[in-house]
Amino acid sequence: MPSDLDDVERFTEEFLKRLQFGQGVALPRATKNDLYYALARTVRQQLMARWLETVQRQMQAKAKVVVYLSAEYLLGRQLDNALLASGLTDTAEAAIDGLGLDMQTIRDTEVEPGLGNGGLGRLAACFIDSLATLRIPAIGYGIRYEYGIFRQTFEDGHQVEQPDSWLTLGSPWEFPHPEMGVKVPFAGHTEKYLGEDGRERTRWVNDWEVIGVPYNYMVPGYRTGNVNTLRLWSARATQAFDLHVFNNGDYLQAVRSQAFAENISKVLYPEDSTPQGKELRLQQQYFFVACSLRDFLTNVMGPGFDPRKLPERVIFQLNDTHPVIAIPELMRILVDEKDIPWDEALDICRQCFAYTCHTLLPEALEVWPVELLGRLLPRHLEIIFRINDDFLAELREAYPDDELRVRSMSIIQEHPERAVRMAYLATVVGAKVNGVAELHSQLLRDKVLSDFSAYWPDKFTNVTNGITPRRFIGLANPALTELITDTIGDGWLRDLGRLVELEPHADDPAFLDAFAAIKVGNRKRLAGLLERRDGIVLPQDAMYDVMVKRLHEYKRQTLKLLHIVTLYQRLQENPDLDIVPRVFLFGAKAAPGYWIAKQTIALINAVGRVIDNDPIVAGRLKVAFPANYNVTLAETLIPAADLSEQISLAGKEASGTGNMKLALNGALTIGTLDGANVEILQAVGEENFFLFGLTEPQVHAIYESGYQPREYFQNNPELRKALGAIASGAFSDGNREAFAPIVDSLLHEDRFLALADYQSYIEAQDRVDLAYRDTRAWNRSAVLNVARSGFFSSDRSIQDYLDRIWNASPVDAS
Ligand SMILES: *Cc1c(COP(=O)(O)O)cnc(C)c1O
């Protein structure tokens, strides 16, 4: 992409101008934040012309637009990504250097927008990156939370949550448009009336409303000159809202009302894999969906747009059930506002929506009580009931003698309370339903939504998740990026399948040495960061064994912990035992209300402390748990990993994407046959992957036959010893109560079969220990992991969505 800031002198000049006229300071008096803002604005300006041009071009082409609706975007830092996309990284570094400033300090000034919880939000961020890179006309819609995912700290090893005030110093990447505010009605009632043509209509008379103010963000494609838009909504009180109360003379109440309205976009729910059935959350969902649909219909499609043409012009992709309320909202607009007959409107909706399911855990499927939905969105509830009535009538014709089946497929659940099953609503109306990895999609078809897949076999499809190589190797691992470019040439960052060209080099000793040296360098970089950030000192000469992901029972951090305790006990018993030194790195936030997950964090830290203080294991085992795992930390942590822990119980992890990031950076996986692990294993080959554990059908069989975790405990001496030590207070100064709930939960229920998989896991870890000793063979496997990870680019995921679901195509530069 040609760039007019391409030379260092011009860049420097522009930067100083931004500092002087944008921040109003001269260089000698500039703070870190001034410098960051000036640099951000310099790059931003470079992208803006492209942005306006892209929007213009896409409008004119009247092409089909992909509208990605997601309540979360876990974006990561923007500065480096903007530099990379516009090809200005080297120029900027030289310019900053030339001024005697430190680029890293400027980078570290940026607080990442943590507008998501974990995998689901990060997926949305990867997808908008790929959509822009592939030049697809697309827009992402979401919520501009004032507080994103909490900042995690530890006190005495226990998680403490701090508010994430990422906006304290402002953000140079957002463009607010208060003049484009959208009104969002809530509550009230509906009433019937006769239209001029004598037809009966319904209108929604709402009780209160808020304004959604759009904030635009640029989404630069990687060196394509294409810049798409991410539009996040922020809630404001309406003037009428205030005025009404002001006129009653109650100033304090007026201010409170304003605070009430603005609460809607105040904070991200820090839940992952379990929905929060809270009223405010439903308000958030409707708020951003209503703003987005209104904005799309009036501003993106333009005035005079005929909504009957919607199926040619748009596909709304629903990222999980959070935005599913968009379905009745579009029905309401079409029927109540645009006067389109019900059946025709439903036909339009059936072509415009597609739904991505992200889970298999029944407790994670979102339902909204009928009472709550009816109170907050009375018209939407009516519409949902009518969609359901139509659907059940259709089913009764298909299955005249099977009322049981018909009822089990109802969008409305009756027990334990009457509630709307949002996943069913999305499945009934959506044109397509996709899972996020082959195994997950198959289990959706065969189990979670089996009645629906029997009724509509063609509706179901798979799109295996992916990650953007720009961030997760280009930015995260510059040394490996350079080695790869030196080896196979340029262009692979947007054609990741080309990594296979590295395969022949897996047997080239010089290449392997270079590869190994990069790992060493990345370990050093991580050690430096953790020492500065957390005061953690990491031994360098060790295997880096990494488990980074949200803390959840199904992900089985406790199984990892049992392995660590087992190794520790082996060393205590036999101090001369020859084991490969390991650093165990954890990164994990627990939902603030998820008590057992928070206990698990405390236990990891407690085990780490005991191991740290034991001279027997010094230099051989180390547990490091840096607080606040986020995208920024991931970018330094993942390239340093040797071993990737992907040990969820088979059939529980929908896909995982951390597994892909680690494989792409040359970590070998130890994992179960779960989620995308299955496809990683297929891609990299059995000999380059440490497989263990029960398969999904075996898990099913164990559940069916009545699982007895205690039997595994009693029959396995090492397991008995490890769990026994935790129970006896060995990691809690003799306090047997401290971790009793974790021990009891494992012994009595063990919902996720950690004890059943323990022996298999330990044996696989012993194979890891052996394999690591053969450095050459290990590095060869690591290189093959990199070479064979091309499939896991989110560019490939997006291409699959285009082919299987969206039926949209790129709009090229003229
Ligand atoms: C990729 C990513 C995740 C998802 O990790 P999984 O191992 O797939 O659960 C979560 N958090 C952050 C910060 C990530 O970058």
mmCIF file of N, CA and C in Angstrom, residues 228 278 280 310 352 419 603 723 801:
data_model
loop_
_atom_site.group_PDB
_atom_site.id
_atom_site.type_symbol
_atom_site.label_atom_id
_atom_site.label_comp_id
_atom_site.label_asym_id
_atom_site.label_seq_id
_atom_site.Cartn_x
_atom_site.Cartn_y
_atom_site.Cartn_z
ATOM 1 N N ASN A 228 -12.272 -1.189 7.294
ATOM 2 C CA ASN A 228 -13.679 -1.356 7.640
ATOM 3 C C ASN A 228 -14.006 -0.629 8.951
ATOM 4 N N LYS A 278 -29.618 -11.486 34.146
ATOM 5 C CA LYS A 278 -29.951 -10.221 34.805
ATOM 6 C C LYS A 278 -30.634 -9.259 33.860
ATOM 7 N N LEU A 280 -30.378 -6.077 33.552
ATOM 8 C CA LEU A 280 -29.491 -5.113 32.903
ATOM 9 C C LEU A 280 -28.812 -5.736 31.685
ATOM 10 N N LEU A 310 -33.675 -6.636 1.629
ATOM 11 C CA LEU A 310 -32.681 -6.964 2.663
ATOM 12 C C LEU A 310 -31.894 -8.248 2.388
ATOM 13 N N CYS A 352 -32.007 -13.487 6.474
ATOM 14 C CA CYS A 352 -31.054 -12.442 6.855
ATOM 15 C C CYS A 352 -30.206 -12.782 8.075
ATOM 16 N N ALA A 419 -39.794 -19.527 30.012
ATOM 17 C CA ALA A 419 -38.705 -18.694 29.545
ATOM 18 C C ALA A 419 -38.473 -18.924 28.054
ATOM 19 N N LEU A 603 -5.538 -21.988 45.027
ATOM 20 C CA LEU A 603 -4.781 -23.235 45.180
ATOM 21 C C LEU A 603 -3.541 -23.249 44.266
ATOM 22 N N LEU A 723 -3.768 -35.718 45.782
ATOM 23 C CA LEU A 723 -5.008 -35.150 46.291
ATOM 24 C C LEU A 723 -4.990 -35.146 47.821
ATOM 25 N N TYR A 801 -17.120 -19.053 6.069
ATOM 26 C CA TYR A 801 -18.401 -18.368 6.288
ATOM 27 C C TYR A 801 -18.950 -17.855 4.957
#
